[in-house]
mmCIF file with all atom_site columns, C-alpha atoms in Angstrom:
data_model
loop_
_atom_site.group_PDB
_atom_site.id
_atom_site.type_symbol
_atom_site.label_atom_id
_atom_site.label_alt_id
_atom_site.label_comp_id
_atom_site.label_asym_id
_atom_site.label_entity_id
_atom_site.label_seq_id
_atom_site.pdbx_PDB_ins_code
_atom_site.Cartn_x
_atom_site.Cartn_y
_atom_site.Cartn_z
_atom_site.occupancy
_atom_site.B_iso_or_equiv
_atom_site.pdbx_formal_charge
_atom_site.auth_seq_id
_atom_site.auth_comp_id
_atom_site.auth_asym_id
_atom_site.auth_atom_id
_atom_site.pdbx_PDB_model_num
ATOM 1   C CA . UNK B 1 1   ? -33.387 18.365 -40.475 1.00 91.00 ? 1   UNK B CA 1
ATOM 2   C CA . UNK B 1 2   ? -29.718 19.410 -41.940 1.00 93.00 ? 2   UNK B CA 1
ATOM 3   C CA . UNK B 1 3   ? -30.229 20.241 -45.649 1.00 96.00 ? 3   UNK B CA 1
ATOM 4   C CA . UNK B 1 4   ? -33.185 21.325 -46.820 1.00 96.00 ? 4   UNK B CA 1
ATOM 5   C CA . UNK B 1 5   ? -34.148 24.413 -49.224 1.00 97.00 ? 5   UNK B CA 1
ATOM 6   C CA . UNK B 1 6   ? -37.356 27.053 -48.216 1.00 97.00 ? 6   UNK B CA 1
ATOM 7   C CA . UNK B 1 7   ? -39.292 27.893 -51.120 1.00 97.00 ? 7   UNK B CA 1
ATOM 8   C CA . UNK B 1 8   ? -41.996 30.201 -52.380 1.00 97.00 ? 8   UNK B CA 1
ATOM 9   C CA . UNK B 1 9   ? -44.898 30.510 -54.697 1.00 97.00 ? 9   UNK B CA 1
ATOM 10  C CA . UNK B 1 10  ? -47.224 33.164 -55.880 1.00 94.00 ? 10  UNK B CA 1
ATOM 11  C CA . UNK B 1 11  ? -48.950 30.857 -58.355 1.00 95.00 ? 11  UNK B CA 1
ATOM 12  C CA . UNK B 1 12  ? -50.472 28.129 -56.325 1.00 94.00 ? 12  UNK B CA 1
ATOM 13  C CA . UNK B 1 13  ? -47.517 25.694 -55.933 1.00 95.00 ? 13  UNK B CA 1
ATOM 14  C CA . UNK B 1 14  ? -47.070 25.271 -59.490 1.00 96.00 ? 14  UNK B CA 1
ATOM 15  C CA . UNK B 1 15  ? -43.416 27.244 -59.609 1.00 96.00 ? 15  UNK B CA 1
ATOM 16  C CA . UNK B 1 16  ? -40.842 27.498 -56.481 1.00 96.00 ? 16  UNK B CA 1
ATOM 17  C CA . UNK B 1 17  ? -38.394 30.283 -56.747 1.00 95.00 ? 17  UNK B CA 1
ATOM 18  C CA . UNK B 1 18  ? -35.602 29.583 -53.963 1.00 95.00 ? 18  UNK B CA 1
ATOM 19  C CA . UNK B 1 19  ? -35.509 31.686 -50.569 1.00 96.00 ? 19  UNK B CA 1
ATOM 20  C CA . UNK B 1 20  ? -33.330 30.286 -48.637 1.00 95.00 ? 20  UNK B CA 1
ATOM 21  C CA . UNK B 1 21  ? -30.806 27.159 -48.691 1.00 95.00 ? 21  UNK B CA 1
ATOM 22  C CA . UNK B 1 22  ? -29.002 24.784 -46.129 1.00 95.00 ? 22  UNK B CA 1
ATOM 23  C CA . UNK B 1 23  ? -26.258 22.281 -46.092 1.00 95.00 ? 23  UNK B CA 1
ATOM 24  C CA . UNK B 1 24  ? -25.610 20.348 -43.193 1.00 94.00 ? 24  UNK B CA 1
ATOM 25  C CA . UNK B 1 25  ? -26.984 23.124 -40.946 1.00 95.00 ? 25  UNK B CA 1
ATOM 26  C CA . UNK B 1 26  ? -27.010 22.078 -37.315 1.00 94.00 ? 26  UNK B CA 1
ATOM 27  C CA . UNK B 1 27  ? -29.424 24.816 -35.851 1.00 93.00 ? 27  UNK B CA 1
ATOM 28  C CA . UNK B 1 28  ? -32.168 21.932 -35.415 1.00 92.00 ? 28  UNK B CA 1
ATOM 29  C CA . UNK B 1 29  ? -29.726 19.588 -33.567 1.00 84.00 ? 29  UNK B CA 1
ATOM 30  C CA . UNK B 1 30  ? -32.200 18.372 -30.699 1.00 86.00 ? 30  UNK B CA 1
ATOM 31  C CA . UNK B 1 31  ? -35.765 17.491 -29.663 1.00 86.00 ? 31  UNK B CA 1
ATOM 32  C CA . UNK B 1 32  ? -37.556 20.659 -29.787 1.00 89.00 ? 32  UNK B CA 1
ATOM 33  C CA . UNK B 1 33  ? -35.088 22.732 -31.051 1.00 93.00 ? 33  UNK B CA 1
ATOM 34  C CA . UNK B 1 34  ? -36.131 25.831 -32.980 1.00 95.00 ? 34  UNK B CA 1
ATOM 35  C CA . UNK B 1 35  ? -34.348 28.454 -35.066 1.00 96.00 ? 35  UNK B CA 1
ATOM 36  C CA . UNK B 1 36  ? -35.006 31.438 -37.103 1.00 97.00 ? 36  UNK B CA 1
ATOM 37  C CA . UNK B 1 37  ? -33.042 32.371 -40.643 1.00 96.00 ? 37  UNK B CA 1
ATOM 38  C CA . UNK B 1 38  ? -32.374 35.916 -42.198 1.00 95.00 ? 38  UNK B CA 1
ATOM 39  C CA . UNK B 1 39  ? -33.665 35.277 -45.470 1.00 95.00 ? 39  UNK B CA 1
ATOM 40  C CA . UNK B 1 40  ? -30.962 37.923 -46.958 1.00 85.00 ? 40  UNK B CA 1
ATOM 41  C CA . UNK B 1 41  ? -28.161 36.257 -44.903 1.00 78.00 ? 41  UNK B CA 1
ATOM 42  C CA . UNK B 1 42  ? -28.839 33.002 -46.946 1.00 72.00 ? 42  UNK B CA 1
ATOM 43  C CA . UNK B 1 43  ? -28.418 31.049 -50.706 1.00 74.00 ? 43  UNK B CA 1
ATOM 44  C CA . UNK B 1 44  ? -31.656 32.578 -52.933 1.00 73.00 ? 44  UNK B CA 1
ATOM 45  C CA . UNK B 1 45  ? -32.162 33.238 -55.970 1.00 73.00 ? 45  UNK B CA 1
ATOM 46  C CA . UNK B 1 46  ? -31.232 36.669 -56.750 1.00 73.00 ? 46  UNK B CA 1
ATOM 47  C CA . UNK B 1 47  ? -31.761 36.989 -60.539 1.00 69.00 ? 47  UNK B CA 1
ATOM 48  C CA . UNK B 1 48  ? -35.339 36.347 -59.998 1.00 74.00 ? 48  UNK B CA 1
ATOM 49  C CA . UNK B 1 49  ? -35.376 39.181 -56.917 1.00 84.00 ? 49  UNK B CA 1
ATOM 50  C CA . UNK B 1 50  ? -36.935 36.283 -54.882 1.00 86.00 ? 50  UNK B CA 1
ATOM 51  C CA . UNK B 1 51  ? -36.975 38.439 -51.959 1.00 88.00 ? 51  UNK B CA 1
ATOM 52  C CA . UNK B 1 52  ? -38.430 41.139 -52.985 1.00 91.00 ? 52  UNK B CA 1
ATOM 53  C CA . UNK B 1 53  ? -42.391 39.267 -53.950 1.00 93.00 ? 53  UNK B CA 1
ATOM 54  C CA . UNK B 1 54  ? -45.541 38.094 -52.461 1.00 95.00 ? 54  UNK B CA 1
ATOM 55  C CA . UNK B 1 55  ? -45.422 34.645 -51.956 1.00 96.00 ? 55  UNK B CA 1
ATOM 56  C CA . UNK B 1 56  ? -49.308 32.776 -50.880 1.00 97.00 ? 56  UNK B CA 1
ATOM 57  C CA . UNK B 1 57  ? -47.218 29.757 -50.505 1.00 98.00 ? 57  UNK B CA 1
ATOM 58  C CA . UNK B 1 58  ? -43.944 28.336 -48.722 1.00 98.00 ? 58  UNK B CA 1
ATOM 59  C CA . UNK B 1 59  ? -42.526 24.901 -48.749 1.00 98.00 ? 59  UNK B CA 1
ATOM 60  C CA . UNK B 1 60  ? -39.833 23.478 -46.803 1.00 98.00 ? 60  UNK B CA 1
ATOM 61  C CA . UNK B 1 61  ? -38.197 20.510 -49.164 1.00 98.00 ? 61  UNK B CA 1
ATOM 62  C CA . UNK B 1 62  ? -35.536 18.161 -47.598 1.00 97.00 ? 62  UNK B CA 1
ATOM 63  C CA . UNK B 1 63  ? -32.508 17.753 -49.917 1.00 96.00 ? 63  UNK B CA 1
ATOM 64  C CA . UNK B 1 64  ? -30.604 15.265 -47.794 1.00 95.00 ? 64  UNK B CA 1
ATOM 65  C CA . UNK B 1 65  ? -30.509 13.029 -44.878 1.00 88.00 ? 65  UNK B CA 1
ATOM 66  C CA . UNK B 1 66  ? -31.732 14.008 -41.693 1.00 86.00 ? 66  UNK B CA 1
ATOM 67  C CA . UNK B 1 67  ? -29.612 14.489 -38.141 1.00 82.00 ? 67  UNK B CA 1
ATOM 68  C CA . UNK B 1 68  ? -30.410 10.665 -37.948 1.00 82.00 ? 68  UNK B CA 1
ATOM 69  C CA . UNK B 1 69  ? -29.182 9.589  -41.169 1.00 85.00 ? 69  UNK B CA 1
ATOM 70  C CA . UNK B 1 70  ? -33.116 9.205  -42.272 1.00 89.00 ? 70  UNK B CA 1
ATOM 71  C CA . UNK B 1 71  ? -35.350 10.774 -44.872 1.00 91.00 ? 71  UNK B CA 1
ATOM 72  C CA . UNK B 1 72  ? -38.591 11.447 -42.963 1.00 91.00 ? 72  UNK B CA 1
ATOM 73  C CA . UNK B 1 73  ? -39.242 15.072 -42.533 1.00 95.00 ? 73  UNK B CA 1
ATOM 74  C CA . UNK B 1 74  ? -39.549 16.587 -39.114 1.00 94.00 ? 74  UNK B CA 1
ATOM 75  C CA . UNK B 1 75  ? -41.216 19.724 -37.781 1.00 95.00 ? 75  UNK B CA 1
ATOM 76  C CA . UNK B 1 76  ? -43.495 20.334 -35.636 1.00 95.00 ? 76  UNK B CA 1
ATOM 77  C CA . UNK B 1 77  ? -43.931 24.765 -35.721 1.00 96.00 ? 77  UNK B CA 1
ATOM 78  C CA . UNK B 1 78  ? -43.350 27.077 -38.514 1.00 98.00 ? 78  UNK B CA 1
ATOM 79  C CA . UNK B 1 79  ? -42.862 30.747 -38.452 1.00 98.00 ? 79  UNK B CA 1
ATOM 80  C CA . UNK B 1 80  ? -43.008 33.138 -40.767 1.00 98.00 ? 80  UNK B CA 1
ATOM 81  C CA . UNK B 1 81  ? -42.664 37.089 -40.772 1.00 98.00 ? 81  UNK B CA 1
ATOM 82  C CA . UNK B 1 82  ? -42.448 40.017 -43.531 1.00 97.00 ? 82  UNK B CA 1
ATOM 83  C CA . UNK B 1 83  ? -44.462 42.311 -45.063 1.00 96.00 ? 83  UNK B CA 1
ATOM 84  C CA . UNK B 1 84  ? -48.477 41.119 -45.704 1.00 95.00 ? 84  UNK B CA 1
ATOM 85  C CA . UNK B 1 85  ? -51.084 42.033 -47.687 1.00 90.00 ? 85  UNK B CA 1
ATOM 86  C CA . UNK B 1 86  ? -54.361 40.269 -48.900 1.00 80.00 ? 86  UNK B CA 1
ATOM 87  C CA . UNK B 1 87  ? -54.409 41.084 -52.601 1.00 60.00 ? 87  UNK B CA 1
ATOM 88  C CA . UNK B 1 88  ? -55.535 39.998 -55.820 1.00 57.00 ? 88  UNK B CA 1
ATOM 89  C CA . UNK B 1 89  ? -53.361 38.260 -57.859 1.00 48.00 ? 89  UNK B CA 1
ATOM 90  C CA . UNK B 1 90  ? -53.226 40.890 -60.804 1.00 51.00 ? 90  UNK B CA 1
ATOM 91  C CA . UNK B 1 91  ? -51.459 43.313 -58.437 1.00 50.00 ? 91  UNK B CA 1
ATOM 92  C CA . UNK B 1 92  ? -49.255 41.092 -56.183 1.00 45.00 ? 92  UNK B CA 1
ATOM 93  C CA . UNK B 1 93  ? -45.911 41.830 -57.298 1.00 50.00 ? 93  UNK B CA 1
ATOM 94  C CA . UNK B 1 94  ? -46.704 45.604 -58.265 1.00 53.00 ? 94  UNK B CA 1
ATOM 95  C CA . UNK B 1 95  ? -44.174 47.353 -56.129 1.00 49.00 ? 95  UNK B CA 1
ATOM 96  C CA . UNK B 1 96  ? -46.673 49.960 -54.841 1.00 52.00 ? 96  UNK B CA 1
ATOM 97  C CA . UNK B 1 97  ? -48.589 47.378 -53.913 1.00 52.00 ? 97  UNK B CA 1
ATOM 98  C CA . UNK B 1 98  ? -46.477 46.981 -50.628 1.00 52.00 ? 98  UNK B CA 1
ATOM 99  C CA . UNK B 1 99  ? -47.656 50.074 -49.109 1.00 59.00 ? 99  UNK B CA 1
ATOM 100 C CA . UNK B 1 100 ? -49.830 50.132 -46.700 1.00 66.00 ? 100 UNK B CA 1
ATOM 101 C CA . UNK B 1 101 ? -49.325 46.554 -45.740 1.00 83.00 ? 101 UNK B CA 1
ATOM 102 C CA . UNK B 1 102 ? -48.353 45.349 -41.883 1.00 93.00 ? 102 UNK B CA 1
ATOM 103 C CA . UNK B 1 103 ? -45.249 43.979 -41.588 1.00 95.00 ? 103 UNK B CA 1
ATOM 104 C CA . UNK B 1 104 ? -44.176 41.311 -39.053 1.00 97.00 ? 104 UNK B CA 1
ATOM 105 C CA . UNK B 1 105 ? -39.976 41.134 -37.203 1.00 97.00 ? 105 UNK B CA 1
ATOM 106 C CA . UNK B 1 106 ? -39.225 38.331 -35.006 1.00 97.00 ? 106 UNK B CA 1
ATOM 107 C CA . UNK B 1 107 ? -37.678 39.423 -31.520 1.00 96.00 ? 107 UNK B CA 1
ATOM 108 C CA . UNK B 1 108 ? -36.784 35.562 -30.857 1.00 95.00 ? 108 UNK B CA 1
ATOM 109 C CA . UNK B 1 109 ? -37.080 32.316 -32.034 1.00 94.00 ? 109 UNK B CA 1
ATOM 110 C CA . UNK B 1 110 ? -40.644 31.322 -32.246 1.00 92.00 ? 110 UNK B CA 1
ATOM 111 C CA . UNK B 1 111 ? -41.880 35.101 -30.583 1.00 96.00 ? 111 UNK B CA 1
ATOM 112 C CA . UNK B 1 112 ? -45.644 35.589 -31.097 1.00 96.00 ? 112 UNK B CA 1
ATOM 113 C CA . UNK B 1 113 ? -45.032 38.353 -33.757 1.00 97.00 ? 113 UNK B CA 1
ATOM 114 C CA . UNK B 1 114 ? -45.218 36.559 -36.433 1.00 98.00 ? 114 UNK B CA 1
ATOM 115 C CA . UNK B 1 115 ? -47.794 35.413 -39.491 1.00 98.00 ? 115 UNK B CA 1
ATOM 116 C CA . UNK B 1 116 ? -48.603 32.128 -38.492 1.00 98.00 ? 116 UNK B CA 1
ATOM 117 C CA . UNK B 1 117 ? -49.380 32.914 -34.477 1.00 98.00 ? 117 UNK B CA 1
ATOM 118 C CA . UNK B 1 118 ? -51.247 36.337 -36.052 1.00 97.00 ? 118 UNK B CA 1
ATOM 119 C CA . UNK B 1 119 ? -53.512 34.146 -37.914 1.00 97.00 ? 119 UNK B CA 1
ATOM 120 C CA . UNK B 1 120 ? -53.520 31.454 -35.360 1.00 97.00 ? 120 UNK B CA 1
ATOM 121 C CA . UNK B 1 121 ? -54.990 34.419 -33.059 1.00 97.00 ? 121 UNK B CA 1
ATOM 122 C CA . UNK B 1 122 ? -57.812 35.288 -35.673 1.00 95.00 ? 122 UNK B CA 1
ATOM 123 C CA . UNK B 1 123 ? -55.436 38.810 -36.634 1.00 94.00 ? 123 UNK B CA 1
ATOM 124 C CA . UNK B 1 124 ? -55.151 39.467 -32.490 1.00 94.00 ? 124 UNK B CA 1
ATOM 125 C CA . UNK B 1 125 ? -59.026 38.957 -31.730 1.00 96.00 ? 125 UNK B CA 1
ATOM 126 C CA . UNK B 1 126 ? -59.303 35.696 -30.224 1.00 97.00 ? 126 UNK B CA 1
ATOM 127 C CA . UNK B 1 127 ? -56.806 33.596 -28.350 1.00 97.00 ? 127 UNK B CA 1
ATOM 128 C CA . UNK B 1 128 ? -53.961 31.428 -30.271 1.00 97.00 ? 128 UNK B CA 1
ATOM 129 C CA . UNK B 1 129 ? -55.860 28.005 -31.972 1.00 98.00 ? 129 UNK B CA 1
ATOM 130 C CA . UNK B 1 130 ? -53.911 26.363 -34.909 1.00 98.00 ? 130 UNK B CA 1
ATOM 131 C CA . UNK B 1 131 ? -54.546 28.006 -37.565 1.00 98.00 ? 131 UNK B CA 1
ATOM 132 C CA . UNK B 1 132 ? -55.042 25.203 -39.630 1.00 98.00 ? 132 UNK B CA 1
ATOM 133 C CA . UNK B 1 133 ? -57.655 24.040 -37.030 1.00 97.00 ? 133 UNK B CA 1
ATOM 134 C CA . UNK B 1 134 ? -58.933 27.311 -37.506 1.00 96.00 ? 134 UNK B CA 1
ATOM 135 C CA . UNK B 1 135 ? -59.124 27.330 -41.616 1.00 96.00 ? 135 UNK B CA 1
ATOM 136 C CA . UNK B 1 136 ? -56.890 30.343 -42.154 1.00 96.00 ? 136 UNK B CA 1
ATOM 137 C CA . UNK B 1 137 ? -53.503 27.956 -43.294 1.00 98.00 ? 137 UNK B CA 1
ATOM 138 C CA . UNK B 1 138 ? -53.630 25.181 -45.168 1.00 98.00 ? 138 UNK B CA 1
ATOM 139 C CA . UNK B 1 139 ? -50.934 22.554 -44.650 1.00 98.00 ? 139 UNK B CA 1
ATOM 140 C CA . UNK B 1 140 ? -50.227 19.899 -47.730 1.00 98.00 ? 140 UNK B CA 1
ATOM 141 C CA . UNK B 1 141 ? -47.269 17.146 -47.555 1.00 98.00 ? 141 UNK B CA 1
ATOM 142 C CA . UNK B 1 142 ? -45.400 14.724 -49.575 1.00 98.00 ? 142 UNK B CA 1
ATOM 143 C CA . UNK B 1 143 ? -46.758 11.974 -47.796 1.00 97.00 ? 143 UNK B CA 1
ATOM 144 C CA . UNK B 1 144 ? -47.101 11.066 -43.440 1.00 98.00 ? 144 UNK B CA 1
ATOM 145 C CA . UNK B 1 145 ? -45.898 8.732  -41.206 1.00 97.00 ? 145 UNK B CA 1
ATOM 146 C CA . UNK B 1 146 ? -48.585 6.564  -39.763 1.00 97.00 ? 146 UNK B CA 1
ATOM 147 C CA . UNK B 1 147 ? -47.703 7.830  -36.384 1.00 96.00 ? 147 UNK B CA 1
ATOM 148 C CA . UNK B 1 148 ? -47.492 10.639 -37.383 1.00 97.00 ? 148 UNK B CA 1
ATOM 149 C CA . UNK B 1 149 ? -49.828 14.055 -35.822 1.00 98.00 ? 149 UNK B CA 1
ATOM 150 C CA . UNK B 1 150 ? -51.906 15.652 -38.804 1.00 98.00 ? 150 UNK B CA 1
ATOM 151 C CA . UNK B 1 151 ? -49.970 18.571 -40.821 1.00 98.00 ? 151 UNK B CA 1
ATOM 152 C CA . UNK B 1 152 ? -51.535 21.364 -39.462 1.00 98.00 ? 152 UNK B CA 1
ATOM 153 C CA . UNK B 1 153 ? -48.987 20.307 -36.177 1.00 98.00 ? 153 UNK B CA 1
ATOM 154 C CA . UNK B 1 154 ? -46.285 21.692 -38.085 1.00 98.00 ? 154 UNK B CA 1
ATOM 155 C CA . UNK B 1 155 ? -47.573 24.987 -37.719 1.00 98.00 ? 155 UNK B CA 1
ATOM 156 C CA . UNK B 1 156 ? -48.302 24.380 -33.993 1.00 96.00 ? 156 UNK B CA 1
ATOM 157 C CA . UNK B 1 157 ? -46.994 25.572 -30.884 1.00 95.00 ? 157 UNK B CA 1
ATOM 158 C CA . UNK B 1 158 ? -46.690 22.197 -29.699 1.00 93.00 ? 158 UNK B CA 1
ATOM 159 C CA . UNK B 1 159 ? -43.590 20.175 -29.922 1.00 93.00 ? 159 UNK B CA 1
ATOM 160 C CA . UNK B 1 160 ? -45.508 17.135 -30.935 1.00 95.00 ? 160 UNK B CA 1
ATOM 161 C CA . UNK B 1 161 ? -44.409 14.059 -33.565 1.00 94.00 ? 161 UNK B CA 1
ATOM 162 C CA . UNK B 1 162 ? -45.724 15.302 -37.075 1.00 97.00 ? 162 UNK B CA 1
ATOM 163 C CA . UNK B 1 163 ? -43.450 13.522 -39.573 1.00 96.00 ? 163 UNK B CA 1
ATOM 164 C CA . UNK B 1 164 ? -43.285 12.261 -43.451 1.00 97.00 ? 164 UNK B CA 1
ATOM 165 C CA . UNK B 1 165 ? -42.536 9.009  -44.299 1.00 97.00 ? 165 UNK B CA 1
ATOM 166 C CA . UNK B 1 166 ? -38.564 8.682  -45.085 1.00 95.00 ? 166 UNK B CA 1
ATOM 167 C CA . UNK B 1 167 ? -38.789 9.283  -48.352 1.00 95.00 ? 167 UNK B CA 1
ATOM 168 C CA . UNK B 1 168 ? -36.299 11.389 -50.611 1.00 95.00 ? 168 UNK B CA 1
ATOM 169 C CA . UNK B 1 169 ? -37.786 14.764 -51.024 1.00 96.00 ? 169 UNK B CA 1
ATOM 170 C CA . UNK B 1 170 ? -39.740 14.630 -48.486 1.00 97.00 ? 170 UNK B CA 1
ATOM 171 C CA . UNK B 1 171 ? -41.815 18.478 -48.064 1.00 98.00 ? 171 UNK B CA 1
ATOM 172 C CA . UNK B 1 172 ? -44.638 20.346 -46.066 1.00 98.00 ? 172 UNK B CA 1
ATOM 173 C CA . UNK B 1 173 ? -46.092 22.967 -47.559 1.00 98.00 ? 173 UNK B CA 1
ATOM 174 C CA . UNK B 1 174 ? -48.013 26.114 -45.917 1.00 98.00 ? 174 UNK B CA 1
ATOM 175 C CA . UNK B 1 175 ? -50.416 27.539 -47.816 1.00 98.00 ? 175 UNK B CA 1
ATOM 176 C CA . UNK B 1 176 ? -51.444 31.161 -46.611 1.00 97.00 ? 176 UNK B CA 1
ATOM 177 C CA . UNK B 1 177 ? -55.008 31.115 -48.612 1.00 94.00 ? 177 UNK B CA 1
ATOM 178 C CA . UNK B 1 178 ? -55.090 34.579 -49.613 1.00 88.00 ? 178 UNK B CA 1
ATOM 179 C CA . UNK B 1 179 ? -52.463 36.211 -47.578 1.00 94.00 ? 179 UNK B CA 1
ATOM 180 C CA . UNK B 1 180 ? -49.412 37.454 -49.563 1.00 96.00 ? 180 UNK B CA 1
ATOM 181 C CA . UNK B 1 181 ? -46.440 37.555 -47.986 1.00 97.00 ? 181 UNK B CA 1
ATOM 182 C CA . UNK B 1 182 ? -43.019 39.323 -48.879 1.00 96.00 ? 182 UNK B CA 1
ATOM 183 C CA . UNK B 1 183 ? -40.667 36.982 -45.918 1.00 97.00 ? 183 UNK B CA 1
ATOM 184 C CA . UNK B 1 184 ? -37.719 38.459 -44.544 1.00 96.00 ? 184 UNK B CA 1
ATOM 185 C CA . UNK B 1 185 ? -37.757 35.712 -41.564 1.00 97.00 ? 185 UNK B CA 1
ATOM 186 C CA . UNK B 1 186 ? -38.585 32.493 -40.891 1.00 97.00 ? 186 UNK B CA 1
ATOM 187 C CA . UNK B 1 187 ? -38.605 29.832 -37.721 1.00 97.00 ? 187 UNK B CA 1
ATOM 188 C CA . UNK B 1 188 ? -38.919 26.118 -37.808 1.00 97.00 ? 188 UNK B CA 1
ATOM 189 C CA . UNK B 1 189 ? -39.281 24.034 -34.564 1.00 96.00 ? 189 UNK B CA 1
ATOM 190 C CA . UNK B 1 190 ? -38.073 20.296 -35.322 1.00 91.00 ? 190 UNK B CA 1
ATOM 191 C CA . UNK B 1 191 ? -39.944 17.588 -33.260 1.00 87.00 ? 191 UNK B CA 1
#
C-alpha cells in the first residue's frame, strides 16, 4: 500500500468526507509492517471539519499502485482510536454530544488501546476474538482474491494474506455497527 485515502461516514457509506491522504507513503514497506497516522498531521478535508464528527464507518480506498506495482489491496489489521460514543443518529454530530464519551490514544503501533482490540475484547470483558468473528465490526470490500483470508482478517491481529483482487479502487471498509467514532488515530498492518 503507497497511496491510498482513509475515509469516513456517518450515513451508512453513502457519503465519504476525507480524513486522511497518502502519496507514495512508504510506512507499509514490508511483510507485516504496521504504522499509525495523526489524523491532524495529514491531507483532510477541513471545510467540512472532518475531524471534528462521529463517523460509524471508515474505508481505506487505494488511489494508486501498490509497493509491487499491483492493484490488489493489502491489509491484514486495522486500528482505530478517538473519542466513542453509541448514539442515535439525530444527535451524532451535536457537539455536546461528545461528553461523556471514552476516548481511546495509541501508545504504539498496533497497542491494545484502541477501538477495534476494545471491541475485539467484548469492551475489556472477555479475551481478544476478531471482532468481526465476534459480530461487533462488520467488514465489506470491493471485491477478494480467491486466496484470499475472509475480511474480517483485516481487522485481525494476525499477519495473515487477506487481499482484493487488483483492481483500480480497490477498498475495505469497517463498519462500527452502532459505535460512533470521532478518530484522531489510526493503524494499518499490511500483509
Amino acid at each position: 500500500l503507497r497511496s491510498w485515502t482513509f475515509e469516513g461516514s456517518n450515513d451508512g457509506g453513502q457519503t465519504w468526507k476525507l480524513l486522511s491522504r497518502h502519496k507514495n507513503d512508504t510506512s507499509l514497506n514490508q511483510k507485516g509492517a504496521t504504522s499509525t497516522w495523526k489524523l491532524s498531521d495529514g491531507d483532510h478535508d477541513r471545510a467540512n471539519n472532518a475531524l471534528e464528527q462521529f463517523y460509524s464507518h471508515f474505508r481505506i480506498l487505494q488511489t494508486d499502485f501498490n509497493s509491487n506495482r499491483h492493484y490488489y489491496l493489502a491489509a491484514s489489521g486495522f486500528e482505530i482510536y478517538g473519542a466513542v460514543k453509541e448514539m442515535d443518529d439525530s444527535k451524532m454530530n451535536d457537539v455536546n454530544s461528545q461528553k461523556n464519551s471514552l476516548t481511546f490514544l495509541p501508545s504504539y503501533d498496533f497497542d491494545t488501546n484502541g477501538i477495534v482490540y476494545w471491541l475485539g475484547t467484548n469492551r475489556g470483558t472477555s479475551p481478544w476474538k476478531n471482532p468481526g468473528i465476534r459480530g461487533n465490526i462488520r467488514v465489506l470490500q470491493s471485491s477478494l482474491a480467491k486466496d484470499s483470508h475472509p475480511a474480517y482478517a483485516a481487522i485481525g491481529r494476525e499477519t495473515v494474506r487477506c487481499v482484493t483482487e487488483p483492481k483500480k479502487s480497490s477498498w475495505f471498509m469497517i463498519d462500527l455497527m452502532g459505535i460512533r467514532v470521532i478518530p484522531t488515530h489510526y493503524t494499518i498492518r499490511h500483509y
